Amino acid sequence: MTTVAASKRGFDIPALLAWFIVAMVMVGLFMPIFSPDIGVMDVPRLSICLVILAIAGVRYELGFMRNWIGDLILGLVTAIAAWLLISTVSDHAGEAALGFWALMAATWAASWLFVERLAIWKSSSPLAARLINLAIPTLFGFTLLVLWQLIVVGAGVPKVLLPAPSEIWIRLTTSVPILWADFQQTFLKAVLAGYFIGCGSAFVVAILVDRVPFLRRGLLPIGNLVSALPIIGVAPIMVMWFGFDWPSKAAVVIIMTFFPMLVNTVSGLAASDAMQRDLMRTYASSYWQTLFKLRLPMAMPFIFNALKINSTLALIGAIVAEFFGTPIVGMGFRISTEVGRLNVDMVWAEIAVAALAGSLFYGVVAMLERAVTFWHPSMRT
Amino acid sequence: MTALASAKDTEMVEKTNSASPNRVIDIENLSLTFETNDGPVHALSDIDLKIDEGDFVSFIGPSGCGKTTLLRVIADLEKPTAGSITVNGVSPEEARLNRAYGYVFQSSALYPWRTIAKNVALPLEIMGLSGEEQQERISRNMDLVNLSGFEKKYPWQLSGGMQQRASIARALAVEPDLLLMDEPFGALDEIVRDHLNEQLLQLWAKTNKTVVFVTHSIPEAVFLSTKIVVLCPRPGRIYDVIDSNLPRDRSLDVRETPEFLKIAHRVRDGLRAGHSYED
């Protein structure tokens, strides 16, 4: 399997990675790990880290156990090495030297090698295949977090510039009530209300526009104009109209989500072809029957496109709108005030919550799309 | 105006009845001109045609001769600009609103989000039939086109020939006495087409429907029809109407008989003559 993958690419990346691991281990062995002049032999935990990485790299080069068992051991070694590095560096914050960076690079290469190996695993059971597909991006993200942690702590980056993931995690777990209140205010109230009202009203207007030709010519350009309004300009006006609390943020979200939904639904309603419409005509089908049995199902891929775009737009809109006046709760409010107080770890905690909420929201819409437009060529399995 | 129109219709029904008790389509002096940017296009000109109940009529001609347009006029998908036409004794629009015909298109036009059974149910839902009645008609008509067992499949899981059979079942489910078919097998390979032609003939013999069939294949037209209408283009008009003397109950072997070849020859001559002024 490896040889096939290698011959396709011209050179063998896994072998290069294994060589790289061995080379970095050598650097780690002879260069100082922490300043001033602490060698790897002075730190027992890093000695273990160095040895297991060396064994893993050499093992792959020698072609020993190039199967799933060897790969799993490689994954385990990588995880242990990462944990050893993280737990050691916290006692030597800001003192990392060349040897430490070499071990970090070796760990990173080991994790890359593990993912490379994982990507060529073949499994007959669909469940295992799904798990592997899920594991690859998860491992990738986790590797980034580990590197972030090691670099920030090892190089002693000031907390204001970039806090370590561990600090963000601690902040996240200790401020759950605040984060939950912010999440409720911004997401559960402003985002969801704005999203449903914005998408729902755009859907209804799209059907009207489709039914009444003069609206198409009159309303679509105005909709276009509204969508071009800068959110920074609209948000303060919405605050003046609808007050400080969440309705003004929902209004901003409505403005942001309305137009993508309108345009997509209108073009979706035009997606059925002449033959399909003639077919309905031969059945003497009424306008509403044609709408529900032909044109709306046909429009669904377009509508879901808009729903997906809007799921991320809505969150951005609500958070930015909170910068312009809000009660003392909300994700945008928290971000703007905590930045002012140099509590950057809290800002990052809010960002993490927003990223998680946004991804989940998008994921739910995408799953709904799969269920509704299973018939579309892009969805067929 | 409406009263006047309906009075005219009744009169026409009586007239038709007196001429022939089972006339299904009566076309007189019919013309259709499309206004385009490049000037008028005479798609149909001075068409006279009578089709009786139980006939299997084929329209054959080269591309652009108006055979599909003529079928669409019968189906009220196009409006003629001159002349008169009645379907079942009434105007095509009324016939359409009465769901007097089933129309089979060039491609199956099945809805991909519906299973085959639900596709066949589509016209029945629009007609507002009860669930039981729908179920009964679905199973009967899917059986008629040999698609039993495929009810739960989606159209994109079936072959082209099966899709087209499903679309025929959908047209039959309306239970019309008149079946309008616009090159239904044009996109299929010859082996599948022969097979479906045979099945179509059996179906026609079983149900005694009137069929109007558009094709540009001479063997297909001769094999299927009791009456062959040869059309020629610019302007679209009828060049020849051939009544077939082949037995109604025929198998694919009939294509080897001298009678078959004679009719095919006459059709080919007609197509050639209609075309000759172009060269």
PDB file of C-alpha atoms in Angstrom, chain A residues 93-359:
ATOM      1  CA  ALA A  93       8.459  28.408  30.649  1.00  0.00           C
ATOM      2  CA  GLY A  94      10.332  30.656  28.248  1.00  0.00           C
ATOM      3  CA  GLU A  95      13.561  28.669  28.542  1.00  0.00           C
ATOM      4  CA  ALA A  96      13.238  26.285  25.620  1.00  0.00           C
ATOM      5  CA  ALA A  97      16.426  25.840  23.584  1.00  0.00           C
ATOM      6  CA  LEU A  98      17.305  24.174  20.283  1.00  0.00           C
ATOM      7  CA  GLY A  99      17.120  20.618  21.641  1.00  0.00           C
ATOM      8  CA  PHE A 100      13.564  21.171  22.882  1.00  0.00           C
ATOM      9  CA  TRP A 101      12.422  22.546  19.551  1.00  0.00           C
ATOM     10  CA  ALA A 102      14.036  19.530  17.848  1.00  0.00           C
ATOM     11  CA  LEU A 103      12.052  17.140  20.048  1.00  0.00           C
ATOM     12  CA  MET A 104       8.919  19.136  19.344  1.00  0.00           C
ATOM     13  CA  ALA A 105       9.602  18.894  15.607  1.00  0.00           C
ATOM     14  CA  ALA A 106      10.162  15.139  15.959  1.00  0.00           C
ATOM     15  CA  THR A 107       6.835  14.754  17.769  1.00  0.00           C
ATOM     16  CA  TRP A 108       5.090  16.801  15.119  1.00  0.00           C
ATOM     17  CA  ALA A 109       6.655  14.655  12.374  1.00  0.00           C
ATOM     18  CA  ALA A 110       5.581  11.509  14.224  1.00  0.00           C
ATOM     19  CA  SER A 111       2.013  12.759  14.364  1.00  0.00           C
ATOM     20  CA  TRP A 112       2.130  13.600  10.639  1.00  0.00           C
ATOM     21  CA  LEU A 113       3.485  10.118   9.914  1.00  0.00           C
ATOM     22  CA  PHE A 114       0.671   8.613  11.979  1.00  0.00           C
ATOM     23  CA  VAL A 115      -1.962  10.546  10.016  1.00  0.00           C
ATOM     24  CA  GLU A 116      -0.294   9.559   6.723  1.00  0.00           C
ATOM     25  CA  ARG A 117      -0.503   5.933   7.764  1.00  0.00           C
ATOM     26  CA  LEU A 118      -4.089   6.361   8.955  1.00  0.00           C
ATOM     27  CA  ALA A 119      -5.105   7.870   5.615  1.00  0.00           C
ATOM     28  CA  ILE A 120      -4.116   4.708   3.724  1.00  0.00           C
ATOM     29  CA  TRP A 121      -5.887   2.328   6.097  1.00  0.00           C
ATOM     30  CA  LYS A 122      -8.615   0.479   4.349  1.00  0.00           C
ATOM     31  CA  SER A 123     -11.507  -0.969   6.220  1.00  0.00           C
ATOM     32  CA  SER A 124     -14.357  -3.083   4.965  1.00  0.00           C
ATOM     33  CA  SER A 125     -16.765  -1.958   7.651  1.00  0.00           C
ATOM     34  CA  PRO A 126     -18.371   1.428   6.969  1.00  0.00           C
ATOM     35  CA  LEU A 127     -18.408   2.287  10.677  1.00  0.00           C
ATOM     36  CA  ALA A 128     -14.633   1.936  10.940  1.00  0.00           C
ATOM     37  CA  ALA A 129     -14.200   3.927   7.735  1.00  0.00           C
ATOM     38  CA  ARG A 130     -16.298   6.715   9.238  1.00  0.00           C
ATOM     39  CA  LEU A 131     -14.285   6.634  12.436  1.00  0.00           C
ATOM     40  CA  ILE A 132     -11.038   6.950  10.480  1.00  0.00           C
ATOM     41  CA  ASN A 133     -12.492   9.814   8.464  1.00  0.00           C
ATOM     42  CA  LEU A 134     -13.400  11.509  11.716  1.00  0.00           C
ATOM     43  CA  ALA A 135     -10.068  10.707  13.391  1.00  0.00           C
ATOM     44  CA  ILE A 136      -7.911  12.363  10.733  1.00  0.00           C
ATOM     45  CA  PRO A 137      -9.209  15.943  11.108  1.00  0.00           C
ATOM     46  CA  THR A 138      -9.454  15.488  14.881  1.00  0.00           C
ATOM     47  CA  LEU A 139      -5.797  14.431  15.104  1.00  0.00           C
ATOM     48  CA  PHE A 140      -4.852  17.290  12.826  1.00  0.00           C
ATOM     49  CA  GLY A 141      -6.584  19.824  15.057  1.00  0.00           C
ATOM     50  CA  PHE A 142      -5.142  18.250  18.168  1.00  0.00           C
ATOM     51  CA  THR A 143      -1.617  18.436  16.729  1.00  0.00           C
ATOM     52  CA  LEU A 144      -2.099  22.152  16.091  1.00  0.00           C
ATOM     53  CA  LEU A 145      -3.217  22.654  19.713  1.00  0.00           C
ATOM     54  CA  VAL A 146      -0.160  20.766  21.026  1.00  0.00           C
ATOM     55  CA  LEU A 147       2.211  22.804  18.859  1.00  0.00           C
ATOM     56  CA  TRP A 148       0.477  26.011  19.983  1.00  0.00           C
ATOM     57  CA  GLN A 149       0.858  24.989  23.615  1.00  0.00           C
ATOM     58  CA  LEU A 150       4.541  24.022  23.255  1.00  0.00           C
ATOM     59  CA  ILE A 151       5.574  27.112  21.280  1.00  0.00           C
ATOM     60  CA  VAL A 152       3.709  29.609  23.469  1.00  0.00           C
ATOM     61  CA  VAL A 153       4.976  28.129  26.752  1.00  0.00           C
ATOM     62  CA  GLY A 154       8.444  27.172  25.508  1.00  0.00           C
ATOM     63  CA  ALA A 155       9.175  30.560  23.950  1.00  0.00           C
ATOM     64  CA  GLY A 156       7.440  32.431  26.770  1.00  0.00           C
ATOM     65  CA  VAL A 157       5.036  34.365  24.509  1.00  0.00           C
ATOM     66  CA  PRO A 158       3.279  37.069  26.582  1.00  0.00           C
ATOM     67  CA  LYS A 159      -0.254  36.082  27.565  1.00  0.00           C
ATOM     68  CA  VAL A 160      -1.682  39.257  26.069  1.00  0.00           C
ATOM     69  CA  LEU A 161      -0.428  38.356  22.630  1.00  0.00           C
ATOM     70  CA  LEU A 162      -1.434  34.709  22.676  1.00  0.00           C
ATOM     71  CA  PRO A 163      -2.452  32.645  25.690  1.00  0.00           C
ATOM     72  CA  ALA A 164      -1.659  28.939  25.712  1.00  0.00           C
ATOM     73  CA  PRO A 165      -4.524  26.509  24.988  1.00  0.00           C
ATOM     74  CA  SER A 166      -4.238  25.211  28.545  1.00  0.00           C
ATOM     75  CA  GLU A 167      -4.892  28.681  29.936  1.00  0.00           C
ATOM     76  CA  ILE A 168      -7.844  29.154  27.620  1.00  0.00           C
ATOM     77  CA  TRP A 169      -9.184  25.769  28.705  1.00  0.00           C
ATOM     78  CA  ILE A 170      -8.844  26.685  32.379  1.00  0.00           C
ATOM     79  CA  ARG A 171     -10.654  29.980  31.762  1.00  0.00           C
ATOM     80  CA  LEU A 172     -13.309  28.141  29.786  1.00  0.00           C
ATOM     81  CA  THR A 173     -13.968  25.609  32.529  1.00  0.00           C
ATOM     82  CA  THR A 174     -13.926  28.123  35.368  1.00  0.00           C
ATOM     83  CA  SER A 175     -16.241  30.675  33.705  1.00  0.00           C
ATOM     84  CA  VAL A 176     -18.979  28.351  32.536  1.00  0.00           C
ATOM     85  CA  PRO A 177     -21.829  30.407  34.088  1.00  0.00           C
ATOM     86  CA  ILE A 178     -20.663  33.621  32.368  1.00  0.00           C
ATOM     87  CA  LEU A 179     -20.081  31.887  29.042  1.00  0.00           C
ATOM     88  CA  TRP A 180     -23.462  30.178  29.274  1.00  0.00           C
ATOM     89  CA  ALA A 181     -25.220  33.482  29.958  1.00  0.00           C
ATOM     90  CA  ASP A 182     -23.414  35.089  27.028  1.00  0.00           C
ATOM     91  CA  PHE A 183     -24.262  32.139  24.807  1.00  0.00           C
ATOM     92  CA  GLN A 184     -27.914  32.329  25.786  1.00  0.00           C
ATOM     93  CA  GLN A 185     -28.064  36.059  25.146  1.00  0.00           C
ATOM     94  CA  THR A 186     -26.258  36.047  21.814  1.00  0.00           C
ATOM     95  CA  PHE A 187     -26.914  32.676  20.283  1.00  0.00           C
ATOM     96  CA  LEU A 188     -30.146  31.327  21.701  1.00  0.00           C
ATOM     97  CA  LYS A 189     -31.894  34.688  21.538  1.00  0.00           C
ATOM     98  CA  ALA A 190     -30.402  37.027  18.928  1.00  0.00           C
ATOM     99  CA  VAL A 191     -28.944  34.541  16.440  1.00  0.00           C
ATOM    100  CA  LEU A 192     -31.727  31.967  16.393  1.00  0.00           C
ATOM    101  CA  ALA A 193     -34.556  34.527  16.406  1.00  0.00           C
ATOM    102  CA  GLY A 194     -32.899  36.600  13.698  1.00  0.00           C
ATOM    103  CA  TYR A 195     -32.048  33.541  11.643  1.00  0.00           C
ATOM    104  CA  PHE A 196     -35.542  32.099  11.682  1.00  0.00           C
ATOM    105  CA  ILE A 197     -37.287  35.411  11.086  1.00  0.00           C
ATOM    106  CA  GLY A 198     -34.795  36.457   8.395  1.00  0.00           C
ATOM    107  CA  CYS A 199     -34.812  33.185   6.484  1.00  0.00           C
ATOM    108  CA  GLY A 200     -38.543  32.635   6.980  1.00  0.00           C
ATOM    109  CA  SER A 201     -39.596  36.079   5.773  1.00  0.00           C
ATOM    110  CA  ALA A 202     -37.177  35.906   2.830  1.00  0.00           C
ATOM    111  CA  PHE A 203     -38.738  32.584   1.867  1.00  0.00           C
ATOM    112  CA  VAL A 204     -42.254  34.036   1.903  1.00  0.00           C
ATOM    113  CA  VAL A 205     -41.153  37.143   0.002  1.00  0.00           C
ATOM    114  CA  ALA A 206     -39.377  34.947  -2.566  1.00  0.00           C
ATOM    115  CA  ILE A 207     -42.637  33.133  -3.285  1.00  0.00           C
ATOM    116  CA  LEU A 208     -44.433  36.479  -3.626  1.00  0.00           C
ATOM    117  CA  VAL A 209     -41.691  37.811  -5.894  1.00  0.00           C
ATOM    118  CA  ASP A 210     -41.978  34.702  -8.020  1.00  0.00           C
ATOM    119  CA  ARG A 211     -45.762  35.017  -8.227  1.00  0.00           C
ATOM    120  CA  VAL A 212     -45.937  38.763  -8.914  1.00  0.00           C
ATOM    121  CA  PRO A 213     -43.629  39.837 -11.752  1.00  0.00           C
ATOM    122  CA  PHE A 214     -43.528  43.523 -10.852  1.00  0.00           C
ATOM    123  CA  LEU A 215     -42.170  42.669  -7.398  1.00  0.00           C
ATOM    124  CA  ARG A 216     -39.319  40.817  -9.029  1.00  0.00           C
ATOM    125  CA  ARG A 217     -38.276  43.959 -10.841  1.00  0.00           C
ATOM    126  CA  GLY A 218     -39.031  46.306  -7.954  1.00  0.00           C
ATOM    127  CA  LEU A 219     -38.042  44.352  -4.867  1.00  0.00           C
ATOM    128  CA  LEU A 220     -34.989  42.398  -5.909  1.00  0.00           C
ATOM    129  CA  PRO A 221     -32.843  45.507  -6.591  1.00  0.00           C
ATOM    130  CA  ILE A 222     -33.871  46.970  -3.226  1.00  0.00           C
ATOM    131  CA  GLY A 223     -33.002  43.697  -1.538  1.00  0.00           C
ATOM    132  CA  ASN A 224     -29.661  43.858  -3.270  1.00  0.00           C
ATOM    133  CA  LEU A 225     -29.126  47.384  -1.946  1.00  0.00           C
ATOM    134  CA  VAL A 226     -30.000  46.373   1.620  1.00  0.00           C
ATOM    135  CA  SER A 227     -27.567  43.473   1.488  1.00  0.00           C
ATOM    136  CA  ALA A 228     -24.821  45.850   0.430  1.00  0.00           C
ATOM    137  CA  LEU A 229     -25.300  48.019   3.552  1.00  0.00           C
ATOM    138  CA  PRO A 230     -22.297  47.743   5.852  1.00  0.00           C
ATOM    139  CA  ILE A 231     -23.225  45.970   9.080  1.00  0.00           C
ATOM    140  CA  ILE A 232     -21.039  48.416  11.036  1.00  0.00           C
ATOM    141  CA  GLY A 233     -23.310  51.216   9.882  1.00  0.00           C
ATOM    142  CA  VAL A 234     -26.583  49.394  10.351  1.00  0.00           C
ATOM    143  CA  ALA A 235     -25.934  47.973  13.815  1.00  0.00           C
ATOM    144  CA  PRO A 236     -25.950  51.288  15.767  1.00  0.00           C
ATOM    145  CA  ILE A 237     -29.136  52.337  13.996  1.00  0.00           C
ATOM    146  CA  MET A 238     -30.810  49.059  14.913  1.00  0.00           C
ATOM    147  CA  VAL A 239     -29.733  49.630  18.528  1.00  0.00           C
ATOM    148  CA  MET A 240     -31.442  53.031  18.451  1.00  0.00           C
ATOM    149  CA  TRP A 241     -34.592  51.545  16.927  1.00  0.00           C
ATOM    150  CA  PHE A 242     -34.952  48.355  18.933  1.00  0.00           C
ATOM    151  CA  GLY A 243     -33.080  49.094  22.160  1.00  0.00           C
ATOM    152  CA  PHE A 244     -30.047  47.648  23.835  1.00  0.00           C
ATOM    153  CA  ASP A 245     -31.288  44.143  24.378  1.00  0.00           C
ATOM    154  CA  TRP A 246     -31.205  41.242  21.936  1.00  0.00           C
ATOM    155  CA  PRO A 247     -34.001  42.360  19.545  1.00  0.00           C
ATOM    156  CA  SER A 248     -31.690  44.941  17.958  1.00  0.00           C
ATOM    157  CA  LYS A 249     -29.095  42.191  17.349  1.00  0.00           C
ATOM    158  CA  ALA A 250     -31.774  39.947  15.917  1.00  0.00           C
ATOM    159  CA  ALA A 251     -32.684  42.810  13.584  1.00  0.00           C
ATOM    160  CA  VAL A 252     -29.105  42.989  12.324  1.00  0.00           C
ATOM    161  CA  VAL A 253     -29.152  39.231  11.786  1.00  0.00           C
ATOM    162  CA  ILE A 254     -32.435  39.524   9.868  1.00  0.00           C
ATOM    163  CA  ILE A 255     -30.920  42.130   7.563  1.00  0.00           C
ATOM    164  CA  MET A 256     -27.863  39.974   6.984  1.00  0.00           C
ATOM    165  CA  THR A 257     -29.690  36.727   6.329  1.00  0.00           C
ATOM    166  CA  PHE A 258     -32.625  38.068   4.325  1.00  0.00           C
ATOM    167  CA  PHE A 259     -30.988  38.667   0.988  1.00  0.00           C
ATOM    168  CA  PRO A 260     -29.003  35.424   0.527  1.00  0.00           C
ATOM    169  CA  MET A 261     -32.183  33.504   1.290  1.00  0.00           C
ATOM    170  CA  LEU A 262     -34.300  35.651  -1.042  1.00  0.00           C
ATOM    171  CA  VAL A 263     -31.983  35.380  -4.032  1.00  0.00           C
ATOM    172  CA  ASN A 264     -31.370  31.668  -3.603  1.00  0.00           C
ATOM    173  CA  THR A 265     -35.037  30.827  -3.181  1.00  0.00           C
ATOM    174  CA  VAL A 266     -36.017  32.898  -6.220  1.00  0.00           C
ATOM    175  CA  SER A 267     -33.470  31.155  -8.416  1.00  0.00           C
ATOM    176  CA  GLY A 268     -34.398  27.804  -6.882  1.00  0.00           C
ATOM    177  CA  LEU A 269     -38.036  28.345  -7.819  1.00  0.00           C
ATOM    178  CA  ALA A 270     -36.905  28.866 -11.409  1.00  0.00           C
ATOM    179  CA  ALA A 271     -34.874  25.665 -11.410  1.00  0.00           C
ATOM    180  CA  SER A 272     -37.522  23.284 -12.734  1.00  0.00           C
ATOM    181  CA  ASP A 273     -37.251  22.718 -16.481  1.00  0.00           C
ATOM    182  CA  ALA A 274     -39.892  23.226 -19.154  1.00  0.00           C
ATOM    183  CA  MET A 275     -40.662  19.532 -19.516  1.00  0.00           C
ATOM    184  CA  GLN A 276     -41.352  19.098 -15.803  1.00  0.00           C
ATOM    185  CA  ARG A 277     -43.682  22.104 -15.857  1.00  0.00           C
ATOM    186  CA  ASP A 278     -45.426  20.812 -19.011  1.00  0.00           C
ATOM    187  CA  LEU A 279     -45.943  17.525 -17.213  1.00  0.00           C
ATOM    188  CA  MET A 280     -47.782  19.298 -14.389  1.00  0.00           C
ATOM    189  CA  ARG A 281     -49.799  21.182 -17.003  1.00  0.00           C
ATOM    190  CA  THR A 282     -50.952  17.950 -18.623  1.00  0.00           C
ATOM    191  CA  TYR A 283     -52.288  16.925 -15.204  1.00  0.00           C
ATOM    192  CA  ALA A 284     -54.216  20.219 -15.002  1.00  0.00           C
ATOM    193  CA  SER A 285     -52.277  20.923 -11.822  1.00  0.00           C
ATOM    194  CA  SER A 286     -53.073  24.142  -9.939  1.00  0.00           C
ATOM    195  CA  TYR A 287     -50.461  26.786  -9.080  1.00  0.00           C
ATOM    196  CA  TRP A 288     -50.177  25.595  -5.491  1.00  0.00           C
ATOM    197  CA  GLN A 289     -49.977  21.931  -6.468  1.00  0.00           C
ATOM    198  CA  THR A 290     -47.169  22.704  -8.905  1.00  0.00           C
ATOM    199  CA  LEU A 291     -45.458  24.782  -6.234  1.00  0.00           C
ATOM    200  CA  PHE A 292     -45.538  22.108  -3.564  1.00  0.00           C
ATOM    201  CA  LYS A 293     -45.062  19.016  -5.700  1.00  0.00           C
ATOM    202  CA  LEU A 294     -42.505  20.287  -8.192  1.00  0.00           C
ATOM    203  CA  ARG A 295     -40.994  23.721  -7.674  1.00  0.00           C
ATOM    204  CA  LEU A 296     -40.284  23.717  -3.935  1.00  0.00           C
ATOM    205  CA  PRO A 297     -38.614  20.287  -3.914  1.00  0.00           C
ATOM    206  CA  MET A 298     -36.589  21.430  -6.918  1.00  0.00           C
ATOM    207  CA  ALA A 299     -35.610  24.620  -5.045  1.00  0.00           C
ATOM    208  CA  MET A 300     -34.432  22.788  -1.928  1.00  0.00           C
ATOM    209  CA  PRO A 301     -30.722  22.534  -2.890  1.00  0.00           C
ATOM    210  CA  PHE A 302     -30.702  26.317  -3.458  1.00  0.00           C
ATOM    211  CA  ILE A 303     -32.579  27.021  -0.233  1.00  0.00           C
ATOM    212  CA  PHE A 304     -30.196  24.921   1.803  1.00  0.00           C
ATOM    213  CA  ASN A 305     -27.276  26.701   0.253  1.00  0.00           C
ATOM    214  CA  ALA A 306     -28.663  29.938   1.649  1.00  0.00           C
ATOM    215  CA  LEU A 307     -29.446  28.347   5.022  1.00  0.00           C
ATOM    216  CA  LYS A 308     -25.834  27.184   5.324  1.00  0.00           C
ATOM    217  CA  ILE A 309     -24.357  30.550   4.334  1.00  0.00           C
ATOM    218  CA  ASN A 310     -26.725  32.265   6.759  1.00  0.00           C
ATOM    219  CA  SER A 311     -25.870  29.970   9.677  1.00  0.00           C
ATOM    220  CA  THR A 312     -22.386  31.497   9.837  1.00  0.00           C
ATOM    221  CA  LEU A 313     -23.423  35.008   8.794  1.00  0.00           C
ATOM    222  CA  ALA A 314     -25.971  35.158  11.609  1.00  0.00           C
ATOM    223  CA  LEU A 315     -23.395  34.507  14.316  1.00  0.00           C
ATOM    224  CA  ILE A 316     -20.962  37.080  12.923  1.00  0.00           C
ATOM    225  CA  GLY A 317     -23.765  39.652  12.672  1.00  0.00           C
ATOM    226  CA  ALA A 318     -24.983  39.150  16.216  1.00  0.00           C
ATOM    227  CA  ILE A 319     -21.501  39.320  17.763  1.00  0.00           C
ATOM    228  CA  VAL A 320     -20.454  42.425  15.829  1.00  0.00           C
ATOM    229  CA  ALA A 321     -23.779  44.126  16.571  1.00  0.00           C
ATOM    230  CA  GLU A 322     -23.122  43.769  20.305  1.00  0.00           C
ATOM    231  CA  PHE A 323     -20.100  46.021  19.966  1.00  0.00           C
ATOM    232  CA  PHE A 324     -22.519  48.941  19.541  1.00  0.00           C
ATOM    233  CA  GLY A 325     -24.416  48.852  22.768  1.00  0.00           C
ATOM    234  CA  THR A 326     -25.815  45.981  24.763  1.00  0.00           C
ATOM    235  CA  PRO A 327     -26.759  45.040  28.306  1.00  0.00           C
ATOM    236  CA  ILE A 328     -23.769  43.679  30.238  1.00  0.00           C
ATOM    237  CA  VAL A 329     -24.119  40.203  28.807  1.00  0.00           C
ATOM    238  CA  GLY A 330     -23.463  38.682  25.386  1.00  0.00           C
ATOM    239  CA  MET A 331     -20.555  37.199  23.468  1.00  0.00           C
ATOM    240  CA  GLY A 332     -19.748  40.365  21.535  1.00  0.00           C
ATOM    241  CA  PHE A 333     -20.023  42.490  24.653  1.00  0.00           C
ATOM    242  CA  ARG A 334     -17.704  40.132  26.550  1.00  0.00           C
ATOM    243  CA  ILE A 335     -15.126  40.125  23.764  1.00  0.00           C
ATOM    244  CA  SER A 336     -15.006  43.921  23.479  1.00  0.00           C
ATOM    245  CA  THR A 337     -14.795  44.560  27.244  1.00  0.00           C
ATOM    246  CA  GLU A 338     -12.331  41.752  28.061  1.00  0.00           C
ATOM    247  CA  VAL A 339     -10.002  42.934  25.304  1.00  0.00           C
ATOM    248  CA  GLY A 340     -10.060  46.335  26.994  1.00  0.00           C
ATOM    249  CA  ARG A 341      -9.152  44.701  30.313  1.00  0.00           C
ATOM    250  CA  LEU A 342      -6.373  42.649  28.649  1.00  0.00           C
ATOM    251  CA  ASN A 343      -8.127  39.440  29.739  1.00  0.00           C
ATOM    252  CA  VAL A 344      -7.227  37.830  26.454  1.00  0.00           C
ATOM    253  CA  ASP A 345      -7.832  34.287  27.675  1.00  0.00           C
ATOM    254  CA  MET A 346     -11.504  35.195  28.201  1.00  0.00           C
ATOM    255  CA  VAL A 347     -11.657  36.576  24.671  1.00  0.00           C
ATOM    256  CA  TRP A 348     -10.261  33.307  23.383  1.00  0.00           C
ATOM    257  CA  ALA A 349     -12.715  31.331  25.477  1.00  0.00           C
ATOM    258  CA  GLU A 350     -15.578  33.286  23.850  1.00  0.00           C
ATOM    259  CA  ILE A 351     -14.030  32.705  20.439  1.00  0.00           C
ATOM    260  CA  ALA A 352     -13.869  28.977  21.179  1.00  0.00           C
ATOM    261  CA  VAL A 353     -17.537  28.955  22.209  1.00  0.00           C
ATOM    262  CA  ALA A 354     -18.501  30.908  19.087  1.00  0.00           C
ATOM    263  CA  ALA A 355     -16.511  28.560  16.847  1.00  0.00           C
ATOM    264  CA  LEU A 356     -18.079  25.512  18.449  1.00  0.00           C
ATOM    265  CA  ALA A 357     -21.602  26.935  18.292  1.00  0.00           C
ATOM    266  CA  GLY A 358     -21.144  28.066  14.686  1.00  0.00           C
ATOM    267  CA  SER A 359     -19.784  24.699  13.585  1.00  0.00           C
TER     268      SER A 359
END
